[in-house]
Each structure stands twice: as structure tokens, then as C-alpha cells.
Coordinates of C-alpha atoms in Angstrom, one line a residue:
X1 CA 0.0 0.0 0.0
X2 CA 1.6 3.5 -1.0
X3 CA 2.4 5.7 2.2
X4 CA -0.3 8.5 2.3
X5 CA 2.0 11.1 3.7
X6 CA 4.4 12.9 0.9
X7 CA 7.7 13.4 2.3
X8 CA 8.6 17.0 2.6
X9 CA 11.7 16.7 -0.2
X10 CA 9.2 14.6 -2.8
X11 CA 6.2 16.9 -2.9
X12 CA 7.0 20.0 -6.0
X13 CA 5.1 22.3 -4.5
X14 CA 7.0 21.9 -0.8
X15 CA 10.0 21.9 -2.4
X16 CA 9.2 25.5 -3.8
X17 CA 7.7 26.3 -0.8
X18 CA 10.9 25.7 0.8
X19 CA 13.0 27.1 -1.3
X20 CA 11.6 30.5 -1.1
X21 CA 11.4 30.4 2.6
X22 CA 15.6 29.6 2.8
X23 CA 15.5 33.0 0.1
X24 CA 13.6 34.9 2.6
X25 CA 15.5 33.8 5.4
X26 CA 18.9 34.2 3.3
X27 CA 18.3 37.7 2.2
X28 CA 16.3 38.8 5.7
X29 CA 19.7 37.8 7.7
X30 CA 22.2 39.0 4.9
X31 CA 21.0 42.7 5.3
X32 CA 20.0 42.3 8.7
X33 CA 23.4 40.7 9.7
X34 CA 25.4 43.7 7.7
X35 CA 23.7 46.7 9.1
X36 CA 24.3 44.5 12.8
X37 CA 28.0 44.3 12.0
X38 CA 28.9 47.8 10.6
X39 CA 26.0 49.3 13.0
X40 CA 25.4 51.9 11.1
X41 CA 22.7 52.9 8.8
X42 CA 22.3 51.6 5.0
X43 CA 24.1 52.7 2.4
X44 CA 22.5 53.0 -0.2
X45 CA 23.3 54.2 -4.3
X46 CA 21.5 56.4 -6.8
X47 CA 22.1 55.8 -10.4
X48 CA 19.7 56.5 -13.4
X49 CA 19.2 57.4 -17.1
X50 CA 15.7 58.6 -18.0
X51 CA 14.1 59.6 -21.5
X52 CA 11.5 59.0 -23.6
X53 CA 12.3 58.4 -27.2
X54 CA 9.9 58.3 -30.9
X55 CA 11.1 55.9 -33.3
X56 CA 8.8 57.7 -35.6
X57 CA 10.6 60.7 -35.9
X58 CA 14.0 61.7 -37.7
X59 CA 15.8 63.3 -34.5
X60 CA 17.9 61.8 -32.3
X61 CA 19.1 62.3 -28.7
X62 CA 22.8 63.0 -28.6
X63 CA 25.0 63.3 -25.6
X64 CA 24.8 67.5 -25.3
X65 CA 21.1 67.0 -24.6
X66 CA 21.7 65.0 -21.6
X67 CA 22.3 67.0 -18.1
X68 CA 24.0 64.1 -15.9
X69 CA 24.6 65.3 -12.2
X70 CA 26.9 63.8 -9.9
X71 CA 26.9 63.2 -6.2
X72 CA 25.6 65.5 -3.4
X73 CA 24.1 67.4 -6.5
X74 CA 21.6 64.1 -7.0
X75 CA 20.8 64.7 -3.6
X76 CA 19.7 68.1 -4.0
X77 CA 17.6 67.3 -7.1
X78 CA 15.2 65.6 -4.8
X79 CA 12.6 68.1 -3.3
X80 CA 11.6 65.3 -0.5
X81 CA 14.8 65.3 0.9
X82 CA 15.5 69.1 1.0
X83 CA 12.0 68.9 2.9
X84 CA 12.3 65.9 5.3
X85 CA 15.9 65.6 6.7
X86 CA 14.9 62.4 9.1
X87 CA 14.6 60.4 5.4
X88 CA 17.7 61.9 4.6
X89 CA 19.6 61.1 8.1
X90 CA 17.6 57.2 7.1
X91 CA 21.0 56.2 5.2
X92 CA 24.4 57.0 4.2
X93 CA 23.3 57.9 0.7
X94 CA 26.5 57.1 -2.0
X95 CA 24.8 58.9 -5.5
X96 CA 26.7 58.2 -8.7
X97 CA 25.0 59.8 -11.5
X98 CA 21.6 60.6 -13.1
X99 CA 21.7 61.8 -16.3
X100 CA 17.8 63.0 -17.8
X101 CA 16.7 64.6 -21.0
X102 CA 13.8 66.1 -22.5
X103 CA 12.0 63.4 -24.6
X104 CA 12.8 63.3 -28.3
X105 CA 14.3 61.0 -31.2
X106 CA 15.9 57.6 -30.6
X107 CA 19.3 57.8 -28.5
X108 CA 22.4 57.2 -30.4
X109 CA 24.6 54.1 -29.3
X110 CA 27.4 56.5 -29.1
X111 CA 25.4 58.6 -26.3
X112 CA 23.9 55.5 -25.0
X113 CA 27.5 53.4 -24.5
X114 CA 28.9 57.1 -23.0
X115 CA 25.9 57.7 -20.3
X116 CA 25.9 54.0 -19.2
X117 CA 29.8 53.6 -18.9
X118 CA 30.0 56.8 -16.7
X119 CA 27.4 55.8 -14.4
X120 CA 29.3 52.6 -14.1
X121 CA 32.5 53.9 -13.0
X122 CA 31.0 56.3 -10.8
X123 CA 29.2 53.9 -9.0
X124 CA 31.9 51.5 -8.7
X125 CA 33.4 54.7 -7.0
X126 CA 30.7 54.0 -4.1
X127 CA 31.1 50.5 -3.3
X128 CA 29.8 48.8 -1.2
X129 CA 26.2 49.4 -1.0
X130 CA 23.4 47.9 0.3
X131 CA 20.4 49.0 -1.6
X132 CA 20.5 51.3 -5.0
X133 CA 17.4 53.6 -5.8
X134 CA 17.3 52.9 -9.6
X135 CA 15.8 56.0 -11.3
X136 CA 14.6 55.8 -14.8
X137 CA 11.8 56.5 -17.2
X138 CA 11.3 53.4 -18.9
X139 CA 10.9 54.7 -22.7
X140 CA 14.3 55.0 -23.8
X141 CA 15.0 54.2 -27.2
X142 CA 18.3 53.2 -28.5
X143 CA 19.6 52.7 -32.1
X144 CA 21.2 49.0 -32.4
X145 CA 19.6 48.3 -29.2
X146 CA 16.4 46.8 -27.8
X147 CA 15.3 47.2 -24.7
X148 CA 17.8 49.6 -23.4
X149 CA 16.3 49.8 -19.4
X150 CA 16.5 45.8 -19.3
X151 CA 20.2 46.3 -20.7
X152 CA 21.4 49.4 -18.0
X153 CA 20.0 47.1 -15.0
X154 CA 21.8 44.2 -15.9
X155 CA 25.0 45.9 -16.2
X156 CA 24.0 47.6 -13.0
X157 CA 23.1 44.2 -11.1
X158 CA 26.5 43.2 -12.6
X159 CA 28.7 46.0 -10.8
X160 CA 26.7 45.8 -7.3
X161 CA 25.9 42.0 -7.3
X162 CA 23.1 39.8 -6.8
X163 CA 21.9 40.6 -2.7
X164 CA 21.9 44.4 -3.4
X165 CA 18.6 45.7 -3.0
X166 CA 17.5 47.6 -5.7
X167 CA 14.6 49.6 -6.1
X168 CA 13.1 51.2 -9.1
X169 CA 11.0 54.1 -10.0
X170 CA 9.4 55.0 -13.4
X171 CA 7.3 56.9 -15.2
X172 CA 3.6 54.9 -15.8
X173 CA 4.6 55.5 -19.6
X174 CA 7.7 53.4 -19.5
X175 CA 8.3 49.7 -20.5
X176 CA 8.7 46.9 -17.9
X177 CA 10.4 44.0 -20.1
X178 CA 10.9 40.6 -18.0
X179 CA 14.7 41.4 -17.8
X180 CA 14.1 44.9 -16.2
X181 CA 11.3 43.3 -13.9
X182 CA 14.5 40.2 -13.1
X183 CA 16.9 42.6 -12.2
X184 CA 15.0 44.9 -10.0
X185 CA 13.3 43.9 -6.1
X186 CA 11.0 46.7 -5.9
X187 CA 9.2 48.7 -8.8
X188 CA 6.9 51.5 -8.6
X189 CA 5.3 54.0 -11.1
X190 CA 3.8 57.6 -10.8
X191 CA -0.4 57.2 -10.5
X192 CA -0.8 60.5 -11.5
X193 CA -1.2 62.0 -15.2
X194 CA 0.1 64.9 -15.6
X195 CA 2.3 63.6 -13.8
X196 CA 2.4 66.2 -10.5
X197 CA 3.5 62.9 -7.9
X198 CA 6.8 62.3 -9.9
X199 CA 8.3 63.0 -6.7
X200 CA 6.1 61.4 -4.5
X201 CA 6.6 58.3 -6.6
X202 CA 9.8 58.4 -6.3
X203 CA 9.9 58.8 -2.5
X204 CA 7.7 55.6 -2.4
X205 CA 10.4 53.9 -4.0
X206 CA 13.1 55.2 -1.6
X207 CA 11.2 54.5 1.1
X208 CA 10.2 50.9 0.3
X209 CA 13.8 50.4 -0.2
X210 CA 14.6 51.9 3.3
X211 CA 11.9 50.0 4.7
X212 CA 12.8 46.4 4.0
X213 CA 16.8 47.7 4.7
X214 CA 16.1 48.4 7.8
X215 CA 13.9 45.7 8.9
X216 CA 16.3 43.3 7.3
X217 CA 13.1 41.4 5.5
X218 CA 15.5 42.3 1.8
X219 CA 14.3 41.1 -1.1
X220 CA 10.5 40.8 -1.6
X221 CA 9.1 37.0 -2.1
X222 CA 7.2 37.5 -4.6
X223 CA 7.0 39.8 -7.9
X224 CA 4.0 39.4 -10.5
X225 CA 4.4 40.7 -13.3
X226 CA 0.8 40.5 -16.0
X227 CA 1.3 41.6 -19.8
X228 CA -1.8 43.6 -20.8
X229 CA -2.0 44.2 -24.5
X230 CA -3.0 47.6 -24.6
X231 CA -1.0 50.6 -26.2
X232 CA -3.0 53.9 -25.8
X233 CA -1.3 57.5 -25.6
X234 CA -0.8 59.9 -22.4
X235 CA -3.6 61.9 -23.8
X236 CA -6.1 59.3 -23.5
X237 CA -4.8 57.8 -20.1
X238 CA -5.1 60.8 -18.0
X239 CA -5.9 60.3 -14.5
X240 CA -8.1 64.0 -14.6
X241 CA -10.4 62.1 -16.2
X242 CA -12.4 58.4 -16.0
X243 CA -11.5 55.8 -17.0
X244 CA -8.1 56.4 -16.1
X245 CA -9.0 58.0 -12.5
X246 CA -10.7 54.9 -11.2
X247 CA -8.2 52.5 -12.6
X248 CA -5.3 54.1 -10.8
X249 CA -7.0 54.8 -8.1
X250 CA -7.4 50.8 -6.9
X251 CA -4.2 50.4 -6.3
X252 CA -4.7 52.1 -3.1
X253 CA -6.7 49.5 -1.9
X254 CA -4.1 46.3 -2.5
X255 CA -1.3 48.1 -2.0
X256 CA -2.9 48.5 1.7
X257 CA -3.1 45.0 2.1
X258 CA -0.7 43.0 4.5
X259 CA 1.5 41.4 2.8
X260 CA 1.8 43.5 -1.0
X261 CA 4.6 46.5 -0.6
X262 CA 4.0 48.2 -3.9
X263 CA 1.2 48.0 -7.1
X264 CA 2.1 49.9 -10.3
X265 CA 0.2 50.0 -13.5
X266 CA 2.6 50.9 -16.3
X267 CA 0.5 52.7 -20.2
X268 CA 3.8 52.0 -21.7
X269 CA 5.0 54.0 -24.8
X270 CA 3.1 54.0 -28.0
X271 CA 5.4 56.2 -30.3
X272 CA 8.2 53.5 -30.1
X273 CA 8.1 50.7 -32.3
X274 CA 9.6 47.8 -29.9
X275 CA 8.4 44.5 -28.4
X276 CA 8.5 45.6 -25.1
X277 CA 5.6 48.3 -25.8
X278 CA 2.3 47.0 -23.7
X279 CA 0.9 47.3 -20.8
X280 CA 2.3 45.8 -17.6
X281 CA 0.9 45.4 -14.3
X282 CA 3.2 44.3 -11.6
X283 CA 2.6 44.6 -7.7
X284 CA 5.4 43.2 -5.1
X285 CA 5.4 41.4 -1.6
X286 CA 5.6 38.8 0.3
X287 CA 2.2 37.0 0.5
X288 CA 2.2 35.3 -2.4
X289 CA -2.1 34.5 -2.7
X290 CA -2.8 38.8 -2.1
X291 CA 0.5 39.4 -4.5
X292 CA -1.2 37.2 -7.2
X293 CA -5.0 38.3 -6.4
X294 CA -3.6 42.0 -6.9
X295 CA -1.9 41.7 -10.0
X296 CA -4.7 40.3 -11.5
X297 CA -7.8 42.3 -10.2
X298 CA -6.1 45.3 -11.8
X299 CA -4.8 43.9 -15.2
X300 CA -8.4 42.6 -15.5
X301 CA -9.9 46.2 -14.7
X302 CA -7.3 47.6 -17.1
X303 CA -8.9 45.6 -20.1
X304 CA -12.5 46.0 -18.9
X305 CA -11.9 49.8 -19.3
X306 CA -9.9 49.5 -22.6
X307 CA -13.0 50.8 -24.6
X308 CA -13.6 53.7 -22.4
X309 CA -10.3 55.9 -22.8
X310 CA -11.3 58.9 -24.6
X311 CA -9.0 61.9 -24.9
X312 CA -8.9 64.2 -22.3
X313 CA -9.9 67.0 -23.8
X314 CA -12.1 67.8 -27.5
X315 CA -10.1 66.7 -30.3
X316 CA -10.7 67.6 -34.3
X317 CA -8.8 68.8 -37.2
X318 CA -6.4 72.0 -36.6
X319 CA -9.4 74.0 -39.0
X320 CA -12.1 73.0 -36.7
X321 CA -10.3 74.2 -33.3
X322 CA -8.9 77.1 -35.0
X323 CA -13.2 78.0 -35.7
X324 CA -14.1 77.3 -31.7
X325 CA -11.2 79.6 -30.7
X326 CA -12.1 82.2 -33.0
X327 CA -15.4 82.2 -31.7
X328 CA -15.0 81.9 -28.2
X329 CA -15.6 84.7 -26.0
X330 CA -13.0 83.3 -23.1
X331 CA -9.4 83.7 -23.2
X332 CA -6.5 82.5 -23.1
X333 CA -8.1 79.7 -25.1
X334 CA -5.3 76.7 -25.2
X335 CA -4.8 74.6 -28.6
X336 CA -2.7 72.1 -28.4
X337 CA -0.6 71.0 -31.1
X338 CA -0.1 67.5 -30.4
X339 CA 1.8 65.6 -33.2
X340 CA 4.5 67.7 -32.4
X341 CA 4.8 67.6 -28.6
X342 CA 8.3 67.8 -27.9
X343 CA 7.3 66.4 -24.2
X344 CA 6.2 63.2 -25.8
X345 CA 9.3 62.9 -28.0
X346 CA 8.5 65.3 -31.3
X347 CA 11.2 66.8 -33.1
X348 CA 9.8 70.5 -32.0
X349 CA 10.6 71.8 -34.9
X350 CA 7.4 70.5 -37.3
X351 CA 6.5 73.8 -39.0
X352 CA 3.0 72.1 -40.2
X353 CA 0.8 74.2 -38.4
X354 CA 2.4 77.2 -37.9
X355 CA 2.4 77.1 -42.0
X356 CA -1.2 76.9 -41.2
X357 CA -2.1 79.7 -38.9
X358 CA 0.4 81.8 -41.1
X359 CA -1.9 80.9 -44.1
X360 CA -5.4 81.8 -42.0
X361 CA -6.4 85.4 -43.4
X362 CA -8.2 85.8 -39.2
X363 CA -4.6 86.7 -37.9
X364 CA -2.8 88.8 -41.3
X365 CA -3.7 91.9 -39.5
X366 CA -2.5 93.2 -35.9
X367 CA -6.4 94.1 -35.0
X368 CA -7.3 89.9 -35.2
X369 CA -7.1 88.2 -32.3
X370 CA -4.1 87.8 -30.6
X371 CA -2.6 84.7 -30.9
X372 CA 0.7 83.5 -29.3
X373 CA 2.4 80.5 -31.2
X374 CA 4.9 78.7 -28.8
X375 CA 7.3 77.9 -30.0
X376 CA 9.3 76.7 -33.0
X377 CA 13.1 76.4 -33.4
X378 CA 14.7 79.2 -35.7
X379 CA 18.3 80.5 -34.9
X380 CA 18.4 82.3 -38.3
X381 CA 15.5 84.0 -37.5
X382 CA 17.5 84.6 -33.9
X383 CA 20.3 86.2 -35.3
X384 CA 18.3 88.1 -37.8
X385 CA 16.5 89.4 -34.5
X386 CA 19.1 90.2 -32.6
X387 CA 21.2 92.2 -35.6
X388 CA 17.8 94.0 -36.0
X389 CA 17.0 95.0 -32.3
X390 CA 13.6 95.2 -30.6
X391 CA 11.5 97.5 -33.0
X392 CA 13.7 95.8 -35.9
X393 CA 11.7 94.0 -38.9
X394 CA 13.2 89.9 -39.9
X395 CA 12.8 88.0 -42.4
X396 CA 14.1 84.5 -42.2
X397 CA 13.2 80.8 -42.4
X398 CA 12.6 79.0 -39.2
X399 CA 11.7 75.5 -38.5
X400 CA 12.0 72.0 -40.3
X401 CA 15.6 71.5 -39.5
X402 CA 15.1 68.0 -38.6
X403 CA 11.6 66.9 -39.0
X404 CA 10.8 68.5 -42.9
X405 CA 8.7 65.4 -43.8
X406 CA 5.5 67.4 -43.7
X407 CA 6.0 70.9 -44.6
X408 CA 9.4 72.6 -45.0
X409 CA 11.2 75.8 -43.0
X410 CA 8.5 78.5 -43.0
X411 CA 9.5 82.5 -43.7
X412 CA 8.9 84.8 -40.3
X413 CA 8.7 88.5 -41.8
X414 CA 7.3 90.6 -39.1
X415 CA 8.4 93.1 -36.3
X416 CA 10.8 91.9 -33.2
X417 CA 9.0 92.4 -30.3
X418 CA 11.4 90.9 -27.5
X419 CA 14.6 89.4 -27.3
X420 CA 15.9 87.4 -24.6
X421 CA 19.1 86.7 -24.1
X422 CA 18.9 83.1 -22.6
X423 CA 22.4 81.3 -22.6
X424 CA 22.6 78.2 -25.8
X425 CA 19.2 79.2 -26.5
X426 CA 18.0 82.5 -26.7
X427 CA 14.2 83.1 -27.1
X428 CA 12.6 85.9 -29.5
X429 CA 8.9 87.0 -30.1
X430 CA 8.8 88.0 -33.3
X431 CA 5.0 89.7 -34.6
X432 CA 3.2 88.7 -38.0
X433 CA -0.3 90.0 -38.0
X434 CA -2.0 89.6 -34.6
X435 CA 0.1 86.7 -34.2
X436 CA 3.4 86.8 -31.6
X437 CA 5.5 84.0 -32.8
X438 CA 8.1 82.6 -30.1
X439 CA 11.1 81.6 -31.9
X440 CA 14.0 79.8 -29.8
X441 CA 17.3 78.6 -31.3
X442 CA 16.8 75.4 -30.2
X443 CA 13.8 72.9 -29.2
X444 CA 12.3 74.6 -26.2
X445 CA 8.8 73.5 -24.8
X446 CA 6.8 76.1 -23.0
X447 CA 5.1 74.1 -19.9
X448 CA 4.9 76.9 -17.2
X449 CA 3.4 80.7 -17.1
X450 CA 6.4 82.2 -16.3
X451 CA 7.6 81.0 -19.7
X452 CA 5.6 83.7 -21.1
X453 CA 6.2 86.2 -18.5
X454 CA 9.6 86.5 -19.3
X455 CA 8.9 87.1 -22.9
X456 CA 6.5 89.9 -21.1
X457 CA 3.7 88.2 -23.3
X458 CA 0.7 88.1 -20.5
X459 CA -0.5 85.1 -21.7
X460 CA -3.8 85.3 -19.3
X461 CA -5.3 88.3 -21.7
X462 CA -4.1 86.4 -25.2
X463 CA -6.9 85.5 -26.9
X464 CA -5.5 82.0 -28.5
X465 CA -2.0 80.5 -27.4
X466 CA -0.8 77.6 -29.3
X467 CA 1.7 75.0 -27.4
X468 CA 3.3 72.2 -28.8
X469 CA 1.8 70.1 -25.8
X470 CA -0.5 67.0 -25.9
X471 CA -2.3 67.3 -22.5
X472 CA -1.6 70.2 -20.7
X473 CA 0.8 70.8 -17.8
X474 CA -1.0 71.3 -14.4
X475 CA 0.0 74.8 -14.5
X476 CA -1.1 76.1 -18.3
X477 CA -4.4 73.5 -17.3
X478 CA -5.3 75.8 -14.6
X479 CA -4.6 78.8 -16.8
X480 CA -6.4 78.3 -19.6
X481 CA -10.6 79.0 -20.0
X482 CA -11.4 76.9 -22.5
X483 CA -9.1 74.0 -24.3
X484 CA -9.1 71.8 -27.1
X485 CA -6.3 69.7 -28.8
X486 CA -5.6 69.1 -32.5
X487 CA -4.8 66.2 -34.6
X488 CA -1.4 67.8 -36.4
X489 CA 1.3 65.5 -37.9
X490 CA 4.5 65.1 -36.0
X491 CA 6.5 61.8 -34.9
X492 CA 4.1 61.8 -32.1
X493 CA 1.0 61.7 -34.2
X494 CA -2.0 60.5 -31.8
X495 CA -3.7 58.5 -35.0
X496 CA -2.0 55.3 -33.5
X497 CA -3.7 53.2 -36.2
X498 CA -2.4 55.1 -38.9
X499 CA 1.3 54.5 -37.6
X500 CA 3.6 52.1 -39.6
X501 CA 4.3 49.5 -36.7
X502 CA 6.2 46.7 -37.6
X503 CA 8.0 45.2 -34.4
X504 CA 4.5 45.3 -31.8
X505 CA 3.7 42.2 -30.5
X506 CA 0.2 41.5 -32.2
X507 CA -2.8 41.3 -31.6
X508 CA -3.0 44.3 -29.3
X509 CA -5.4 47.3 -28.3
X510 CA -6.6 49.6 -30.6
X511 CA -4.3 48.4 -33.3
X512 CA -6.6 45.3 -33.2
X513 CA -10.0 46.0 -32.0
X514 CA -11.4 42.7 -32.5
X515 CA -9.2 40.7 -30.5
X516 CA -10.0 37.5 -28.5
X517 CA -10.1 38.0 -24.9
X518 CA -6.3 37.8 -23.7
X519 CA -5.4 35.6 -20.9
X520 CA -4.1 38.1 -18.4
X521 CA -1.6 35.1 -16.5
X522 CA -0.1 36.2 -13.7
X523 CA 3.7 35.6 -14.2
X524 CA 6.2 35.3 -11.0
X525 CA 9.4 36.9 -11.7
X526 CA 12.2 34.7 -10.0

């Protein structure tokens, strides 16, 4: 007669029971046992790259647009720890380097082998650490390269070893790839869109880190990771509005739960034309049943609500939002031209609509409305400016000088209003009609009021103001009195299904509207 009891080494699920309990044990007493002997606090590195990159447009990201910081100036970057010194006091904080860019064209392996070998040797510079707050955006594109994130951590997890903590933070429109999710303990995302808790977020992250540190728990049991296949834009994912407020808004609830540490829900990017590009839900902890529960309840809500993203604000062709501006009685009224967001990775310099508005007979005399155009890229028109003087008259081409697939440089002849003199990229309003053209000598988005003030534009009495946004910043949000956003062409162009994808995985959502019903599996990352 067989034995009815199975012995503790022959049953597959005791066995992997087991094991994970000697990795908890392992890691708990490694950290636990090295903060005991040094008796001292954690010490704990800061290394990062962060950008978000179009493969659909011409530019690329070279190394002058990076600005990489170095030790105690890392430090300083972070707003939480000017503001709460007992987090600071938490650890003996070693930074190496973070090096961030405004979004645009796909890096260059030159800039990309530069950026990642410097943050190398200057965190080799701070070894030994126990934990390493890993600060990226997720959406970086590289040429030659896929999957650059999952590439950096590895050669990261390489140089600090395998029981360093590591803890990540990222934006919700970045890519979690299985080797990114492999190489990281603890992963968290912004919930917020715009996103106004970038900082928050990432003092989740530092303090989940510090957290299990401390306590000497370490590494978290379990991490479960769920593919979604659903690729929609920032514009349609904002957390202002439903669906998108509700969605993010249950994480609350399992992060709460005993036993999860973290939930994140991740849009990924939809102008870059990768395999990694889905959605991904992934929550962390050590209960493995509410880990798993978690993960699942919100990759299912994600899908249920798939159908429901609309854009956040009225959309239709630049013609029809031009005619609702020109006949609204509220100002400033905000248009956003969104193919060309520069904050979503645009060139900047698309001179399509600005041709447009140029062309529109409403604005060829100074008694139209007053419209302000920000901004396009012109340092002829610059120099012109500046040789002419305030008062001065230019005529010059701006625009186009990387992105000229849809309409070519475009002549500014008109009166210089202001010039400011603004270090590598001076700014100058240049008037054509009613319209005040802002022309810069290189990319410059305009997310902030005081953007304007300085050009001494008062933006609040403008009639129209035209920013090369998708949704708007918190700030020009709570400025504007009415808004709408219009479908322009750009290498951020919001028609998703008009793209030319080639790399997606298929099926996925909205390419391929008629999909079956995806699985949703819950996948544990060893």
C-alpha cells in the first residue's frame, strides 16, 4: 500500500515552498546581519538614465542633450529630501550619476554606451552598497539596441551584485520587459497623469527600499508581473479624467493589504516601435495569494476599461479648433498641437501648423485676435532678430531642420517684439499680424506661465495660445478658459492606427480591435 503522507523533499510544491522560505530567510539575515556588523545605517546608491524616445521621428538624442549630475548634486535634485531631513539622516546615501533629457528622437549608441559607462564607474566609485534607488523613465530608445532599461540594470546588477537591493521608480509611460522586472526587487510607477506625484513616486520607492533595509526582510518573495496588450497615448490615459482615474486609483486599496509593498500600473509608450511596448501590471510582496490576487484584479480592470479611454480634452482637425477659438468669448483659449509635442518625443521643430495659422487670413492683421504661437526652433530667424533690435523688422526661415517630412522651414517676416538673451538658447517673439511668434534657437517646450512672463507676453489676456503640448501641464491646465487639442502630424502623431508598426507584438489594443479575450496570466518573476 503506497504511504499517504508525501515526504517534505518529494512533494513540488513543498519543495518551492521551501526554497523560497531559505530566500527569505537568506536575504532577511544578509542585510539584517550587515547593518548588525557595521551598526550603522544603509548605504544606499542612486544611479539612473531617464528619457522618452519616438522611433517615428527623424531626430535623435545625442549626448549634449543629456544633463547628468553627480553626487551630493543628486541629492539636491530631490525636493523630499530638502523637505524631510529624518529620510535623509535614514542612510548613508553614496549617489553616482543621473543623467535625464527632454524626450525626443531615438538615443544614439554612441550617447547610450557614453551615459551607461559613466554611471558605471561612478558607481563603482561608491562601493559597497546595500540598496540602489534605480531611477529611470522606462521609454528610452536606443539605435542598435532593444530594450535599453533591461540592458542598463543588468550591467547595473552586474557592478553591485546579486543581494543588493535595488529599487526602481518609473514613469507609468515606460516599458517593464521581463529582464528589467529580473533585475530589480521593488518597482513602482507615478499614479498620476500629468504627472504632478513624480516625486512622491519616487519617494515611495526610496522608502520601500529603506523600509525592508532596515527591517532586514530584503528582497521581496514574490513579484507578479501581468502583460496587458493595450497601447494607448498619455492623452487618452489621463488620471483627470475616467477611466483612467478609477483605474489608478485601486491600487490604493491592494497596496494597503498586509503582505503587498508596492502596485504599479505601467501605459507603456506607444510612439516607439519595440516589443516591449504593452501594458504591464506588476505589484510586489511577500504574501504570495494577495501578490497574485492583486496583480490580477487590476490587469483585468485595465482591459475592462480598454473601450472607455477617450482623450482628455475635445479633439478635431487644426481647422475645426482654430473656428471654436475664433469664436469663443473666453481667453486664453489653449490649442494644443499635439503631433509635435516635444514632451512626448516630437522633433519640436514641425512647421505644419504654424504654415497653417500663417496661411489663415483671421490673424494677417494686428487688429485679429491675438494669438501666441509657442514655440518653433529658428536660430536664423535669432540672429536676424538680434542684428535687428527690438522694434527691428526679420525676415528669415525657421523650422524643419530635422523633422521637414511634412512641410518645410517657413519664412517669419514681421516686427521683433522681445529678445531674450537666454544662454545656448536665446528666445525671441517675433510679430506677423496679430500673431506673436516665439522663436528659440533650439527645441524649447513652453510648460509653465512664467515661460511667457519672461517674454512679457501676458499670456492670461491672449486671446488663442498655441503649445506644442498634448495634455496640458498642471499649470497652463489651470490657466487656460477653455481648451481643445488638435490632430497635427508630428513623430508623435496620436492616429495610432495610422502609424507604420512593424515590431508590436500582435494582436494588441486599438491596433486590433477585434481581439479575442487575452489571458491576463499572472507571471512570477524569480
Amino acid at each position: 500500500m503506497p504511504a499517504l503522507r508525501t515526504s517534505w523533499n518529494q512533494n513540488p510544491n513543498l519543495i518551492h515552498m521551501n526554497r523560497t522560505l531559505k530566500l527569505i530567510l537568506i536575504s532577511g539575515l544578509a542585510a539584517l546581519c550587515a547593518a548588525c556588523t557595521r551598526g550603522t545605517k544603509p548605504r544606499v546608491a542612486i544611479v539612473g538614465i531617464g528619457i522618452e524616445c519616438s522611433t517615428f521621428s527623424p531626430a535623435r538624442t545625442t549626448l549634449d542633450m543629456f544633463r547628468p549630475i553627480y553626487g551630493d548634486d543628486i541629492l539636491k535634485s530631490y525636493p523630499f529630501f530638502r523637505e524631510d531631513s529624518a529620510l535623509l539622516n535614514r542612510a548613508e546615501w553614496r549617489p553616482a550619476m543621473l543623467a535625464w533629457a527632454t524626450p525626443g528622437g531615438m538615443v544614439t549608441r554612441e550617447c547610450y554606451d557614453t551615459l551607461v559607462n559613466r554611471s558605471l564607474r561612478a558607481l563603482k566609485e561608491q562601493l559597497p552598497v546595500d540598496g540602489l534607488f534605480f531611477d529611470i523613465h522606462g521609454a528610452m530608445s536606443v539605435e542598435g539596441l532593444d530594450d535599453p532599461e533591461g540592458d542598463y540594470i543588468t550591467k547595473v546588477r552586474e557592478v553591485v551584485g546579486d543581494d543588493v537591493l535595488i529599487s526602481t521608480s518609473m514613469d507609468p509611460h515606460g516599458c517593464v520587459s521581463h529582464r528589467l522586472a529580473e533585475n530589480t526587487d521593488l518597482i513602482t510607477a507615478y499614479r498620476m497623469a500629468p504627472h504632478t506625484d513624480r516625486y512622491i513616486s519616487r519617494k515611495r520607492a526610496i522608502v520601500n527600499l529603506l523600509d525592508r533595509l532596515e527591517s532586514g526582510k530584503g528582497k521581496p518573495a514574490y513579484k507578479a508581473w501581468v502583460k496587458v496588450p493595450i497601447l494607448l497615448p498619455g492623452e487618452k490615459t489621463s488620471t483627470r479624467v475616467e477611466p483612467g482615474k478609477s483605474l489608478y486609483a485601486a491600487i490604493e486599496p491592494i497596496e494597503a493589504q498586509e503582505g503587498v509593498i508596492d502596485a504599479a500600473i505601467w501605459m507603456s509608450y506607444p510612439w516607439a516601435d519595440e516589443p516591449r511596448n504593452h501594458g504591464v501590471v506588476m505589484v510586489t510582496g511577500d504574501d504570495k495569494a494577495q501578490v497574485e490576487a492583486g496583480a490580477k484584479s487590476l490587469a483585468e480592470h485595465f482591459w475592462s476599461v480598454r473601450n472607455d479611454f477617450e482623450f482628455v480634452a475635445p479633439t478635431a482637425s487644426l481647422d475645426e479648433v482654430l473656428g471654436h477659438a475664433l469664436k469663443s468669448k473666453v481667453k486664453p483659449y489653449f490649442i494644443s498641437d499635439m503631433g509635435d509635442n516635444p514632451t512626448a518625443g516630437g522633433a519640436g521643430d514641425v512647421t505644419w501648423t504654424l504654415n497653417e495659422l500663417l496661411k489663415r487670413k483671421e490673424f494677417s492683421k494686428a487688429s485679429g485676435k491675438r494669438l501666441i504661437y509657442a514655440s518653433i526652433p529658428g536660430p536664423e530667424v535669432v540672429a536676424a532678430a538680434k542684428k535687428a533690435g527690438v522694434g527691428g523688422t526679420v525676415d528669415a526661415m525657421a523650422g524643419a531642420m530635422t523633422d521637414n517630412r511634412y512641410c518645410g522651414p517657413v519664412r517669419i517676416h514681421g516686427r521683433v517684439e522681445k529678445i531674450l538673451e537666454n544662454g545656448s538658447n536665446d528666445w525671441v517673439v517675433v510679430r506677423v499680424g496679430s500673431m506673436q511668434v516665439i522663436v528659440t534657437e533650439s527645441r524649447q517646450p513652453f510648460h509653465y506661465e512664467r515661460d511667457f512672463d519672461r517674454l512679457d507676453l501676458k499670456p492670461r489676456e491672449a486671446d488663442i495660445i498655441v503649445v506644442k503640448l498634448g495634455y496640458l501641464t498642471e499649470e497652463l491646465y489651470e490657466m487656460q478658459a477653455d481648451w481643445m487639442m488638435a490632430h497635427t502630424r508630428g513623430g508623435v502623431d496620436q492616429e495610432l492606427t495610422q502609424l507604420p508598426y512593424k515590431r508590436l507584438e500582435r494582436p494588441i489594443f486599438p491596433l486590433d480591435p477585434d481581439m479575442p479575450a487575452p489571458a491576463l496570466d499572472v507571471v512570477f518573476i524569480e
